[in-house]
Amino acid sequence: MTASPHDGVNRSISSVTAPAEADDRTVDPAPNPHATAEQVEAARSDTKLAQVLYHDWEAETYDDKWSISYDERCIEYARGRFDQAVSGDTAAQSALPYGRALELGCGTGFFLLNLMQAGIADKGSVTDLSPGMVKVALRNAGHLGLDVDGRVADAETIPYDDNTFDLVVGHAVLHHIPDVEQSLREVLRVLKPGGRFVFAGEPTTVGNFYARWLGRITWETTTRVTKLPFLASWRKPQEELDESSRAAALEAVVDLHTFDPTDLESIALSVGAERVQANTEEFAAALLGWPVRTFEAAVPAGKLGWNWAKFAFGGWKTLSWVDENVLQHVVPRGLFYNVMITGTKPAPRA
């Protein structure tokens, strides 16, 4: 279910029928990377339109903004999220590689494409409500030589047949979906019996609270300090800061949920999933990561060099090790920033 921003700000995205899976499906809408102030205002009351505008705006720069790559660094990261999500479930590892995998809310393809490179799945399909994101994800897949197709699609009405996929994955997507329960019900529908889903990178309720405050403080401090004459070269042009503020306004609309890990498990169980478990990650790492990412977004591109990148990644990796090997044993799971959830579609009983 989607609509192009070119259709006009008064047209609700929820009123457009999802394209059928057949070859005669309607053509996916074109990306619109520059939302006007009027479109942003209309999106305040239409969350799905907001999703399209915000993510189309971000698509071409998203990988740079979040330091996403498709090399060993992010392959290892994506595989690590999968392994942590399914930890303790030997059936998940013995099923590798999955034949066909689907990514919901694919963004630029970060999660699925790196999982495929890690040997998790042989063939992939990517979907997103944002035409811009699907375009970039397919371009990235092409550059990597991966067997991937893509669709502009709503996660609440997945445009694929029942029992199509062996694996469904997503990264930082569930918190954007208005009806998470309906989306998970759709995930089970398109999974083959015994198929698995893995969603990672979702904000916990407590983690989102401190991450947001760290981000706001960092942004305000950076944009104020760089007004000083001797720091002028560290300040982005005002039009870029204004555009970032418009994006932040949309971000407040597109981020719909935070999750308590136990509640997320309950939602998955309520739609009929089996072997459900939620795990959490990033506590100390999030306390560093959010100020670092916000500072990077607030200063001109290219201003920060290799030493900064080495510090940021090295610091995050060190603190992630502390989280995994020390803090996860003593800190309640609800205090960590990210939650991941996995489960399987019931298989026929023998």
CSV table of C-alpha atoms in Angstrom, one decimal:
chain,number,residue,atom,x,y,z
A,1,MET,CA,0.0,0.0,0.0
A,2,THR,CA,1.7,3.1,-1.1
A,3,ALA,CA,1.5,6.3,-3.1
A,4,SER,CA,4.0,8.6,-4.7
A,5,PRO,CA,4.5,12.0,-3.1
A,6,HIS,CA,4.0,13.3,-6.7
A,7,ASP,CA,0.3,12.4,-6.4
A,8,GLY,CA,-0.2,15.5,-4.2
A,9,VAL,CA,-0.1,16.3,-0.5
A,10,ASN,CA,-3.9,15.8,0.0
A,11,ARG,CA,-3.9,12.2,-1.2
A,12,SER,CA,-3.7,9.7,1.6
A,13,ILE,CA,-1.1,7.0,1.2
A,14,SER,CA,-3.5,4.5,2.8
A,15,SER,CA,-6.0,4.9,0.1
A,16,VAL,CA,-3.9,3.4,-2.6
A,17,THR,CA,-4.1,-0.3,-3.3
A,18,ALA,CA,-0.9,-2.4,-3.2
A,19,PRO,CA,0.2,-3.6,-6.6
A,20,ALA,CA,-0.5,-7.3,-7.3
A,21,GLU,CA,2.4,-9.7,-7.5
A,22,ALA,CA,1.6,-10.7,-11.1
A,23,ASP,CA,3.7,-9.4,-14.0
A,24,ASP,CA,0.9,-6.9,-14.9
A,25,ARG,CA,1.2,-5.1,-11.6
A,26,THR,CA,1.2,-1.3,-11.6
A,27,VAL,CA,4.5,0.4,-11.9
A,28,ASP,CA,6.1,1.4,-8.6
A,29,PRO,CA,6.0,5.1,-7.9
A,30,ALA,CA,9.1,7.2,-8.5
A,31,PRO,CA,11.2,8.6,-5.6
A,32,ASN,CA,10.7,12.2,-4.4
A,33,PRO,CA,13.9,13.2,-2.6
A,34,HIS,CA,12.9,16.8,-1.8
A,35,ALA,CA,9.8,17.1,0.3
A,36,THR,CA,8.3,20.6,0.3
A,37,ALA,CA,7.2,22.4,3.5
A,38,GLU,CA,3.6,21.8,2.4
A,39,GLN,CA,4.1,18.1,2.0
A,40,VAL,CA,5.8,17.9,5.4
A,41,GLU,CA,2.8,19.6,7.0
A,42,ALA,CA,0.4,17.2,5.3
A,43,ALA,CA,2.5,14.2,6.5
A,44,ARG,CA,2.1,15.2,10.1
A,45,SER,CA,-1.4,13.7,10.0
A,46,ASP,CA,-0.6,10.8,7.6
A,47,THR,CA,2.1,8.5,9.0
A,48,LYS,CA,2.5,6.5,5.8
A,49,LEU,CA,3.0,9.5,3.7
A,50,ALA,CA,5.5,10.7,6.3
A,51,GLN,CA,7.4,7.4,5.9
A,52,VAL,CA,7.7,7.9,2.1
A,53,LEU,CA,8.7,11.5,2.3
A,54,TYR,CA,11.2,11.0,5.1
A,55,HIS,CA,12.9,7.9,3.7
A,56,ASP,CA,12.9,9.2,0.1
A,57,TRP,CA,14.6,12.3,1.4
A,58,GLU,CA,17.2,10.1,3.2
A,59,ALA,CA,17.7,7.4,0.6
A,60,GLU,CA,20.7,8.7,-1.4
A,61,THR,CA,22.7,9.7,1.7
A,62,TYR,CA,21.5,7.1,4.1
A,63,ASP,CA,24.5,4.7,3.8
A,64,ASP,CA,26.9,7.6,4.5
A,65,LYS,CA,24.9,9.0,7.3
A,66,TRP,CA,24.9,5.7,9.2
A,67,SER,CA,28.3,4.5,8.0
A,68,ILE,CA,26.7,1.6,6.2
A,69,SER,CA,28.9,-0.5,3.9
A,70,TYR,CA,28.8,-3.9,2.2
A,71,ASP,CA,32.3,-5.1,3.2
A,72,GLU,CA,33.6,-7.3,6.0
A,73,ARG,CA,32.8,-4.7,8.7
A,74,CYS,CA,29.0,-4.7,8.1
A,75,ILE,CA,28.9,-8.3,6.9
A,76,GLU,CA,30.2,-9.2,10.4
A,77,TYR,CA,27.8,-6.8,12.1
A,78,ALA,CA,24.7,-8.2,10.2
A,79,ARG,CA,25.7,-11.8,10.8
A,80,GLY,CA,26.3,-10.9,14.5
A,81,ARG,CA,22.8,-9.6,14.8
A,82,PHE,CA,21.3,-12.7,13.2
A,83,ASP,CA,23.4,-15.0,15.4
A,84,GLN,CA,22.5,-13.1,18.6
A,85,ALA,CA,18.8,-13.0,17.8
A,86,VAL,CA,18.7,-16.8,17.3
A,87,SER,CA,21.2,-17.7,20.0
A,88,GLY,CA,20.4,-21.0,21.7
A,89,ASP,CA,18.2,-22.2,18.8
A,90,THR,CA,20.3,-24.8,17.0
A,91,ALA,CA,17.6,-25.2,14.4
A,92,ALA,CA,18.2,-21.7,13.1
A,93,GLN,CA,21.9,-22.4,12.4
A,94,SER,CA,21.3,-25.9,10.9
A,95,ALA,CA,18.9,-24.4,8.4
A,96,LEU,CA,21.6,-22.3,6.7
A,97,PRO,CA,21.6,-21.2,4.0
A,98,TYR,CA,17.9,-20.2,3.7
A,99,GLY,CA,16.7,-20.5,0.1
A,100,ARG,CA,14.7,-17.3,-0.3
A,101,ALA,CA,14.6,-14.4,2.1
A,102,LEU,CA,12.5,-11.3,2.3
A,103,GLU,CA,13.5,-8.0,4.0
A,104,LEU,CA,10.7,-5.7,5.2
A,105,GLY,CA,11.5,-2.0,5.3
A,106,CYS,CA,14.7,-2.7,3.6
A,107,GLY,CA,16.1,0.8,3.5
A,108,THR,CA,19.2,0.7,1.3
A,109,GLY,CA,19.4,-3.1,1.8
A,110,PHE,CA,21.9,-3.1,4.6
A,111,PHE,CA,20.6,-6.1,6.6
A,112,LEU,CA,19.6,-8.6,3.8
A,113,LEU,CA,22.4,-7.8,1.4
A,114,ASN,CA,25.1,-8.3,4.1
A,115,LEU,CA,23.3,-11.4,5.4
A,116,MET,CA,23.4,-12.8,1.9
A,117,GLN,CA,27.1,-12.1,1.7
A,118,ALA,CA,27.5,-13.9,5.0
A,119,GLY,CA,25.9,-17.0,3.7
A,120,ILE,CA,22.5,-16.7,5.5
A,121,ALA,CA,20.4,-16.8,2.3
A,122,ASP,CA,20.8,-17.6,-1.4
A,123,LYS,CA,18.2,-15.4,-3.0
A,124,GLY,CA,16.5,-12.2,-1.7
A,125,SER,CA,13.5,-9.8,-2.1
A,126,VAL,CA,13.5,-6.3,-0.7
A,127,THR,CA,10.4,-4.2,0.1
A,128,ASP,CA,10.0,-0.7,1.5
A,129,LEU,CA,7.2,1.9,1.5
A,130,SER,CA,9.8,4.4,0.2
A,131,PRO,CA,10.5,4.1,-3.6
A,132,GLY,CA,13.8,5.9,-3.0
A,133,MET,CA,15.0,3.2,-0.6
A,134,VAL,CA,14.0,0.3,-2.9
A,135,LYS,CA,15.8,2.0,-5.8
A,136,VAL,CA,19.0,2.3,-3.7
A,137,ALA,CA,18.7,-1.2,-2.3
A,138,LEU,CA,18.4,-2.8,-5.8
A,139,ARG,CA,21.3,-0.7,-7.0
A,140,ASN,CA,23.4,-1.9,-4.1
A,141,ALA,CA,22.4,-5.5,-4.8
A,142,GLY,CA,23.4,-5.1,-8.5
A,143,HIS,CA,26.8,-3.7,-7.6
A,144,LEU,CA,27.3,-6.7,-5.3
A,145,GLY,CA,26.1,-9.3,-7.9
A,146,LEU,CA,23.4,-10.6,-5.6
A,147,ASP,CA,20.2,-12.3,-6.8
A,148,VAL,CA,17.6,-9.8,-5.4
A,149,ASP,CA,14.3,-8.4,-6.6
A,150,GLY,CA,12.4,-5.5,-5.1
A,151,ARG,CA,9.0,-4.0,-4.6
A,152,VAL,CA,7.5,-0.8,-3.1
A,153,ALA,CA,5.2,-2.3,-0.5
A,154,ASP,CA,3.5,-1.9,2.8
A,155,ALA,CA,4.6,-4.2,5.6
A,156,GLU,CA,1.0,-4.5,6.7
A,157,THR,CA,-0.1,-6.0,3.3
A,158,ILE,CA,2.9,-7.8,1.9
A,159,PRO,CA,2.4,-8.4,-1.8
A,160,TYR,CA,3.6,-11.9,-2.0
A,161,ASP,CA,1.8,-15.3,-2.0
A,162,ASP,CA,1.4,-17.5,1.1
A,163,ASN,CA,4.3,-19.8,1.9
A,164,THR,CA,6.8,-18.0,-0.3
A,165,PHE,CA,9.8,-17.4,1.9
A,166,ASP,CA,12.1,-19.4,4.0
A,167,LEU,CA,13.3,-16.4,6.0
A,168,VAL,CA,11.9,-12.9,6.7
A,169,VAL,CA,14.2,-10.2,8.2
A,170,GLY,CA,14.2,-6.6,9.0
A,171,HIS,CA,16.4,-4.0,10.8
A,172,ALA,CA,15.0,-1.0,12.5
A,173,VAL,CA,11.6,-1.4,10.8
A,174,LEU,CA,9.0,-2.6,13.3
A,175,HIS,CA,8.9,0.7,15.1
A,176,HIS,CA,7.9,2.5,11.9
A,177,ILE,CA,4.8,0.2,11.2
A,178,PRO,CA,1.5,1.4,12.6
A,179,ASP,CA,0.1,-2.1,13.2
A,180,VAL,CA,3.0,-4.3,14.3
A,181,GLU,CA,0.7,-7.2,15.1
A,182,GLN,CA,-0.8,-7.1,11.6
A,183,SER,CA,2.6,-7.0,10.0
A,184,LEU,CA,3.8,-10.0,12.0
A,185,ARG,CA,0.7,-11.8,11.0
A,186,GLU,CA,1.6,-11.1,7.4
A,187,VAL,CA,5.1,-12.3,8.0
A,188,LEU,CA,3.8,-15.6,9.1
A,189,ARG,CA,1.5,-15.8,6.1
A,190,VAL,CA,4.3,-15.4,3.5
A,191,LEU,CA,6.7,-17.7,5.4
A,192,LYS,CA,6.8,-21.3,4.5
A,193,PRO,CA,5.9,-23.7,7.3
A,194,GLY,CA,8.8,-23.9,9.6
A,195,GLY,CA,10.3,-20.7,8.2
A,196,ARG,CA,11.9,-18.1,10.5
A,197,PHE,CA,11.7,-14.3,11.0
A,198,VAL,CA,14.4,-12.2,12.5
A,199,PHE,CA,14.0,-8.5,13.3
A,200,ALA,CA,16.8,-6.5,14.9
A,201,GLY,CA,17.7,-2.9,15.7
A,202,GLU,CA,14.3,-2.0,17.3
A,203,PRO,CA,14.4,0.7,20.1
A,204,THR,CA,13.5,-0.3,23.6
A,205,THR,CA,11.3,2.2,25.6
A,206,VAL,CA,14.0,3.0,28.1
A,207,GLY,CA,16.8,3.1,25.5
A,208,ASN,CA,14.9,5.4,23.2
A,209,PHE,CA,14.4,7.9,26.0
A,210,TYR,CA,18.1,8.3,26.8
A,211,ALA,CA,19.2,8.1,23.1
A,212,ARG,CA,16.8,10.9,22.1
A,213,TRP,CA,18.0,13.1,24.9
A,214,LEU,CA,21.6,12.5,24.1
A,215,GLY,CA,20.9,13.3,20.4
A,216,ARG,CA,19.1,16.5,21.2
A,217,ILE,CA,21.7,17.8,23.6
A,218,THR,CA,24.5,17.0,21.0
A,219,TRP,CA,22.6,18.7,18.2
A,220,GLU,CA,21.8,21.8,20.2
A,221,THR,CA,25.3,22.1,21.5
A,222,THR,CA,27.0,21.6,18.2
A,223,THR,CA,24.8,24.0,16.2
A,224,ARG,CA,25.1,26.7,18.9
A,225,VAL,CA,28.9,26.4,19.4
A,226,THR,CA,29.6,26.5,15.6
A,227,LYS,CA,28.0,29.9,15.4
A,228,LEU,CA,31.2,31.3,17.0
A,229,PRO,CA,33.4,33.0,14.4
A,230,PHE,CA,36.5,30.8,14.9
A,231,LEU,CA,34.4,27.6,14.5
A,232,ALA,CA,32.5,28.9,11.4
A,233,SER,CA,34.2,26.3,9.1
A,234,TRP,CA,32.6,23.5,11.3
A,235,ARG,CA,29.1,24.9,10.6
A,236,LYS,CA,26.8,23.5,7.9
A,237,PRO,CA,25.1,26.1,5.6
A,238,GLN,CA,21.9,27.3,7.2
A,239,GLU,CA,19.8,25.8,4.4
A,240,GLU,CA,21.2,22.4,5.1
A,241,LEU,CA,20.5,22.8,8.8
A,242,ASP,CA,16.9,23.9,8.0
A,243,GLU,CA,16.5,20.8,5.8
A,244,SER,CA,17.8,18.6,8.6
A,245,SER,CA,15.2,20.2,10.9
A,246,ARG,CA,12.4,19.4,8.4
A,247,ALA,CA,13.7,15.8,8.3
A,248,ALA,CA,13.7,15.8,12.1
A,249,ALA,CA,10.1,16.9,12.1
A,250,LEU,CA,9.2,14.0,9.9
A,251,GLU,CA,11.3,11.6,12.0
A,252,ALA,CA,9.0,12.5,15.0
A,253,VAL,CA,6.1,11.3,12.9
A,254,VAL,CA,7.6,8.1,11.4
A,255,ASP,CA,9.0,6.7,14.7
A,256,LEU,CA,5.8,5.3,16.1
A,257,HIS,CA,6.8,2.7,18.7
A,258,THR,CA,9.3,1.7,21.3
A,259,PHE,CA,9.2,-1.8,22.7
A,260,ASP,CA,9.5,-3.6,26.0
A,261,PRO,CA,11.2,-6.9,25.1
A,262,THR,CA,8.6,-9.0,27.0
A,263,ASP,CA,5.7,-7.2,25.2
A,264,LEU,CA,7.3,-7.7,21.8
A,265,GLU,CA,7.5,-11.5,22.6
A,266,SER,CA,3.8,-11.4,23.5
A,267,ILE,CA,2.9,-9.8,20.2
A,268,ALA,CA,4.7,-12.4,18.2
A,269,LEU,CA,3.2,-15.2,20.2
A,270,SER,CA,-0.3,-13.7,19.8
A,271,VAL,CA,-0.2,-14.0,16.0
A,272,GLY,CA,0.8,-17.7,16.2
A,273,ALA,CA,4.6,-17.7,16.1
A,274,GLU,CA,6.6,-20.4,17.8
A,275,ARG,CA,10.1,-20.6,19.2
A,276,VAL,CA,9.8,-16.9,20.0
A,277,GLN,CA,12.6,-15.1,21.9
A,278,ALA,CA,13.7,-11.5,22.3
A,279,ASN,CA,17.3,-10.4,23.1
A,280,THR,CA,18.7,-7.0,23.6
A,281,GLU,CA,22.0,-5.2,22.9
A,282,GLU,CA,23.8,-1.9,23.1
A,283,PHE,CA,23.9,-0.1,26.5
A,284,ALA,CA,27.3,1.4,26.9
A,285,ALA,CA,27.7,1.4,23.1
A,286,ALA,CA,24.5,3.5,22.6
A,287,LEU,CA,25.7,6.1,25.2
A,288,LEU,CA,28.6,6.7,22.8
A,289,GLY,CA,27.0,6.0,19.5
A,290,TRP,CA,24.1,8.5,19.6
A,291,PRO,CA,26.3,11.6,20.4
A,292,VAL,CA,28.8,10.5,17.8
A,293,ARG,CA,26.2,10.0,15.0
A,294,THR,CA,24.4,13.3,15.9
A,295,PHE,CA,27.7,15.2,15.8
A,296,GLU,CA,28.6,13.7,12.4
A,297,ALA,CA,25.2,14.8,11.1
A,298,ALA,CA,25.6,18.4,12.4
A,299,VAL,CA,29.0,19.2,10.8
A,300,PRO,CA,30.0,19.5,7.2
A,301,ALA,CA,30.6,16.3,5.3
A,302,GLY,CA,34.3,15.6,5.0
A,303,LYS,CA,35.2,17.7,8.0
A,304,LEU,CA,35.9,14.6,10.1
A,305,GLY,CA,38.8,12.5,9.0
A,306,TRP,CA,40.1,9.0,9.3
A,307,ASN,CA,41.2,9.4,12.9
A,308,TRP,CA,37.6,10.4,13.9
A,309,ALA,CA,36.2,7.4,12.0
A,310,LYS,CA,38.7,5.1,13.7
A,311,PHE,CA,37.8,6.5,17.1
A,312,ALA,CA,34.0,6.2,16.5
A,313,PHE,CA,34.1,2.7,15.2
A,314,GLY,CA,36.7,1.5,17.6
A,315,GLY,CA,34.9,3.0,20.6
A,316,TRP,CA,31.6,1.5,19.6
A,317,LYS,CA,33.2,-1.9,19.0
A,318,THR,CA,34.9,-1.9,22.4
A,319,LEU,CA,31.8,-0.8,24.3
A,320,SER,CA,29.8,-3.4,22.4
A,321,TRP,CA,32.2,-6.0,23.7
A,322,VAL,CA,31.6,-4.7,27.2
A,323,ASP,CA,27.9,-4.9,26.7
A,324,GLU,CA,27.9,-8.4,25.4
A,325,ASN,CA,30.5,-9.9,27.8
A,326,VAL,CA,29.8,-7.9,31.0
A,327,LEU,CA,26.7,-5.7,31.1
A,328,GLN,CA,24.3,-8.3,29.6
A,329,HIS,CA,24.9,-10.4,32.6
A,330,VAL,CA,24.1,-7.7,35.2
A,331,VAL,CA,21.9,-5.1,33.5
A,332,PRO,CA,18.2,-5.8,33.0
A,333,ARG,CA,17.5,-6.4,29.3
A,334,GLY,CA,14.9,-3.6,29.1
A,335,LEU,CA,17.6,-1.0,29.7
A,336,PHE,CA,19.6,-1.8,26.6
A,337,TYR,CA,18.9,0.4,23.5
A,338,ASN,CA,18.2,-2.3,20.9
A,339,VAL,CA,15.8,-5.3,21.0
A,340,MET,CA,15.7,-8.1,18.5
A,341,ILE,CA,13.0,-10.7,18.0
A,342,THR,CA,12.9,-14.1,16.3
A,343,GLY,CA,10.3,-16.9,15.9
A,344,THR,CA,9.1,-19.5,13.4
A,345,LYS,CA,5.9,-20.3,11.5
A,346,PRO,CA,4.4,-23.5,12.9
A,347,ALA,CA,5.1,-26.5,10.7
A,348,PRO,CA,2.6,-29.3,10.1
A,349,ARG,CA,2.4,-31.8,13.0
A,350,ALA,CA,3.6,-35.3,12.2
